[in-house]
Amino acid sequence: MTDERLQALYEHLAATGERPVERTASRWLGEAEAVAADIAEGDISADVLAERLATVDHILSQVAGTGDAVADDHVEAAREIVDDLLAEQ
C-alpha cells in the first residue's frame, strides 16, 4: 500500500539521522527526510505526490555515500521505494 511505503520512506531517511553520517550527505538526507515527512503525514494529490517524490529522488541522487554502512543501507532502501513509487505514477 502506498501509505505504508511513504511511511517506510520517511522512516528510512529518519534513521540516517541517528547514524554517524558524513556532513554533506547529512545535509542532503535532512532535506530528503523533511520532504518525505511532509508526504507521509499529509493527504496530498497525486500530482503533488509525484512532484515531491521526484524532489526526494533528486536529493538522494546527490548522496554518493554516507560514510556509514547502516545509513547507506537505509539510503538504498529509500531509493528503491522512491523508484517504485515513481514508476507507478
Coordinates of N, CA and C in Angstrom, one line a residue:
M1 N 0.8 -1.2 0.0 CA 0.0 0.0 0.0 C 0.9 1.2 0.0
T2 N 0.5 2.2 -0.7 CA 1.3 3.4 -0.9 C 1.5 4.1 0.4
D3 N 0.5 4.3 1.3 CA 0.7 4.9 2.6 C 1.8 4.3 3.4
E4 N 1.8 3.0 3.4 CA 2.9 2.2 4.1 C 4.2 2.5 3.5
R5 N 4.3 2.5 2.2 CA 5.6 2.8 1.6 C 6.1 4.2 1.9
L6 N 5.2 5.2 1.9 CA 5.5 6.6 2.2 C 6.1 6.7 3.6
Q7 N 5.4 6.0 4.5 CA 5.9 6.0 5.9 C 7.2 5.3 6.0
A8 N 7.4 4.2 5.3 CA 8.7 3.5 5.3 C 9.8 4.3 4.7
L9 N 9.5 5.1 3.7 CA 10.5 6.0 3.1 C 10.9 7.0 4.1
Y10 N 10.0 7.6 4.8 CA 10.3 8.6 5.9 C 11.1 7.9 6.9
E11 N 10.8 6.7 7.4 CA 11.5 6.0 8.5 C 12.9 5.7 8.1
H12 N 13.1 5.3 6.8 CA 14.5 5.0 6.4 C 15.3 6.3 6.4
L13 N 14.8 7.4 5.9 CA 15.5 8.6 5.9 C 15.7 9.2 7.3
A14 N 14.7 9.0 8.2 CA 14.9 9.5 9.6 C 16.0 8.7 10.3
A15 N 16.1 7.4 10.0 CA 17.1 6.5 10.6 C 18.5 7.0 10.3
T16 N 18.7 7.6 9.1 CA 20.0 8.0 8.8 C 20.5 9.2 9.7
G17 N 19.5 9.9 10.3 CA 19.9 11.0 11.2 C 20.4 10.5 12.5
E18 N 20.2 9.2 12.8 CA 20.7 8.6 14.0 C 22.1 8.0 13.8
R19 N 22.6 8.1 12.7 CA 23.9 7.4 12.3 C 25.0 8.5 12.2
P20 N 26.3 8.0 12.3 CA 27.4 9.0 12.1 C 27.7 9.2 10.6
V21 N 26.9 10.0 10.0 CA 26.9 10.3 8.6 C 27.8 11.4 8.2
E22 N 28.5 11.3 7.1 CA 29.4 12.4 6.6 C 28.5 13.7 6.5
R23 N 29.1 14.8 6.8 CA 28.4 16.1 6.9 C 27.6 16.5 5.6
T24 N 28.2 16.4 4.5 CA 27.5 16.8 3.3 C 26.3 15.9 3.0
A25 N 26.5 14.6 3.2 CA 25.4 13.6 3.0 C 24.3 13.9 4.0
S26 N 24.7 14.2 5.2 CA 23.7 14.5 6.3 C 22.8 15.7 5.9
R27 N 23.4 16.7 5.3 CA 22.6 17.9 4.9 C 21.5 17.4 3.8
W28 N 22.0 16.7 2.8 CA 21.1 16.2 1.8 C 20.0 15.3 2.4
L29 N 20.4 14.4 3.2 CA 19.5 13.5 3.8 C 18.4 14.2 4.7
G30 N 18.9 15.2 5.4 CA 17.9 16.0 6.2 C 16.9 16.7 5.3
E31 N 17.3 17.1 4.2 CA 16.3 17.7 3.2 C 15.3 16.7 2.7
A32 N 15.9 15.5 2.3 CA 15.0 14.4 1.8 C 14.1 14.0 2.9
E33 N 14.5 13.9 4.1 CA 13.7 13.5 5.3 C 12.5 14.5 5.5
A34 N 12.8 15.8 5.4 CA 11.8 16.8 5.5 C 10.7 16.6 4.5
V35 N 11.1 16.4 3.3 CA 10.1 16.3 2.2 C 9.3 15.0 2.4
A36 N 10.0 13.9 2.8 CA 9.4 12.6 3.0 C 8.4 12.7 4.2
A37 N 8.7 13.4 5.2 CA 7.8 13.6 6.3 C 6.6 14.3 5.9
D38 N 6.7 15.3 5.0 CA 5.6 16.1 4.5 C 4.6 15.1 3.7
I39 N 5.2 14.3 2.9 CA 4.3 13.5 2.1 C 3.7 12.3 2.9
A40 N 4.5 11.8 3.9 CA 4.0 10.7 4.7 C 2.9 11.1 5.6
E41 N 2.9 12.4 6.0 CA 1.9 12.9 7.0 C 0.7 13.5 6.3
G42 N 0.9 14.0 5.1 CA -0.2 14.8 4.5 C -1.1 14.0 3.6
D43 N -2.3 14.5 3.4 CA -3.2 13.9 2.4 C -3.1 14.8 1.2
I44 N -2.2 14.4 0.2 CA -1.9 15.3 -0.9 C -2.4 14.7 -2.2
S45 N -2.5 15.5 -3.2 CA -3.0 15.0 -4.5 C -1.9 14.2 -5.2
A46 N -2.3 13.4 -6.2 CA -1.4 12.5 -6.9 C -0.3 13.4 -7.6
D47 N -0.7 14.5 -8.1 CA 0.3 15.4 -8.8 C 1.4 15.9 -7.8
V48 N 0.9 16.4 -6.7 CA 1.8 16.9 -5.7 C 2.7 15.8 -5.2
L49 N 2.1 14.6 -5.0 CA 2.9 13.4 -4.5 C 4.0 13.1 -5.5
A50 N 3.7 13.1 -6.8 CA 4.7 12.8 -7.8 C 5.8 13.8 -7.8
E51 N 5.4 15.1 -7.7 CA 6.4 16.2 -7.7 C 7.3 16.0 -6.5
R52 N 6.8 15.7 -5.3 CA 7.6 15.6 -4.1 C 8.5 14.4 -4.1
L53 N 8.0 13.3 -4.7 CA 8.8 12.1 -4.8 C 10.0 12.4 -5.8
A54 N 9.7 13.1 -6.8 CA 10.8 13.5 -7.7 C 11.8 14.4 -7.0
T55 N 11.3 15.2 -6.1 CA 12.3 16.0 -5.3 C 13.1 15.1 -4.4
V56 N 12.5 14.2 -3.8 CA 13.3 13.3 -2.9 C 14.3 12.5 -3.8
D57 N 13.9 12.0 -4.9 CA 14.7 11.3 -5.8 C 15.9 12.2 -6.2
H58 N 15.7 13.4 -6.6 CA 16.8 14.3 -6.9 C 17.7 14.5 -5.7
I59 N 17.2 14.8 -4.6 CA 18.0 15.0 -3.4 C 18.9 13.8 -3.1
L60 N 18.3 12.6 -3.2 CA 19.0 11.3 -2.9 C 20.1 11.1 -4.0
S61 N 19.9 11.6 -5.2 CA 20.9 11.5 -6.2 C 22.2 12.2 -5.9
Q62 N 22.1 13.2 -4.9 CA 23.2 14.0 -4.5 C 24.1 13.3 -3.5
V63 N 23.6 12.1 -3.0 CA 24.3 11.4 -1.9 C 25.0 10.2 -2.5
A64 N 26.3 10.4 -2.7 CA 27.2 9.3 -3.2 C 27.4 8.2 -2.2
G65 N 27.5 8.6 -0.9 CA 27.7 7.7 0.2 C 27.7 8.5 1.5
T66 N 27.5 7.8 2.6 CA 27.3 8.4 3.8 C 28.5 8.3 4.8
G67 N 29.4 7.3 4.5 CA 30.5 7.0 5.4 C 30.0 6.0 6.5
D68 N 28.8 5.5 6.4 CA 28.3 4.6 7.4 C 27.5 3.5 6.7
A69 N 27.9 2.3 6.8 CA 27.2 1.2 6.1 C 25.7 1.0 6.4
V70 N 25.4 1.2 7.7 CA 23.9 1.1 8.0 C 23.1 2.2 7.4
A71 N 23.7 3.4 7.4 CA 23.0 4.6 6.8 C 22.9 4.4 5.3
D72 N 24.0 3.8 4.7 CA 23.9 3.5 3.3 C 22.8 2.5 2.9
D73 N 22.6 1.5 3.8 CA 21.5 0.6 3.6 C 20.1 1.3 3.6
H74 N 20.0 2.2 4.5 CA 18.7 3.0 4.6 C 18.5 3.9 3.4
V75 N 19.6 4.5 2.9 CA 19.5 5.3 1.7 C 19.1 4.4 0.5
E76 N 19.7 3.3 0.4 CA 19.4 2.4 -0.7 C 17.9 1.9 -0.6
A77 N 17.5 1.6 0.5 CA 16.1 1.2 0.7 C 15.1 2.4 0.3
A78 N 15.5 3.6 0.7 CA 14.7 4.8 0.4 C 14.7 5.0 -1.1
R79 N 15.8 4.8 -1.8 CA 15.9 5.0 -3.2 C 15.0 4.0 -3.9
E80 N 15.0 2.7 -3.4 CA 14.1 1.7 -4.0 C 12.6 2.0 -3.9
I81 N 12.3 2.5 -2.7 CA 10.9 2.9 -2.5 C 10.5 4.1 -3.5
V82 N 11.3 5.1 -3.6 CA 11.1 6.2 -4.5 C 11.0 5.7 -5.9
D83 N 11.9 4.9 -6.3 CA 11.9 4.4 -7.7 C 10.6 3.6 -8.0
D84 N 10.2 2.8 -7.0 CA 8.9 2.0 -7.2 C 7.7 2.9 -7.3
L85 N 7.6 3.9 -6.4 CA 6.5 4.8 -6.4 C 6.5 5.7 -7.7
L86 N 7.6 6.2 -8.1 CA 7.7 7.0 -9.3 C 7.3 6.1 -10.6
A87 N 7.7 4.9 -10.6 CA 7.3 4.0 -11.7 C 5.8 3.8 -11.8
E88 N 5.1 4.0 -10.7 CA 3.7 3.8 -10.7 C 2.9 5.0 -11.1
Q89 N 3.6 6.2 -11.2 CA 3.0 7.4 -11.5 C 2.6 7.5 -12.9

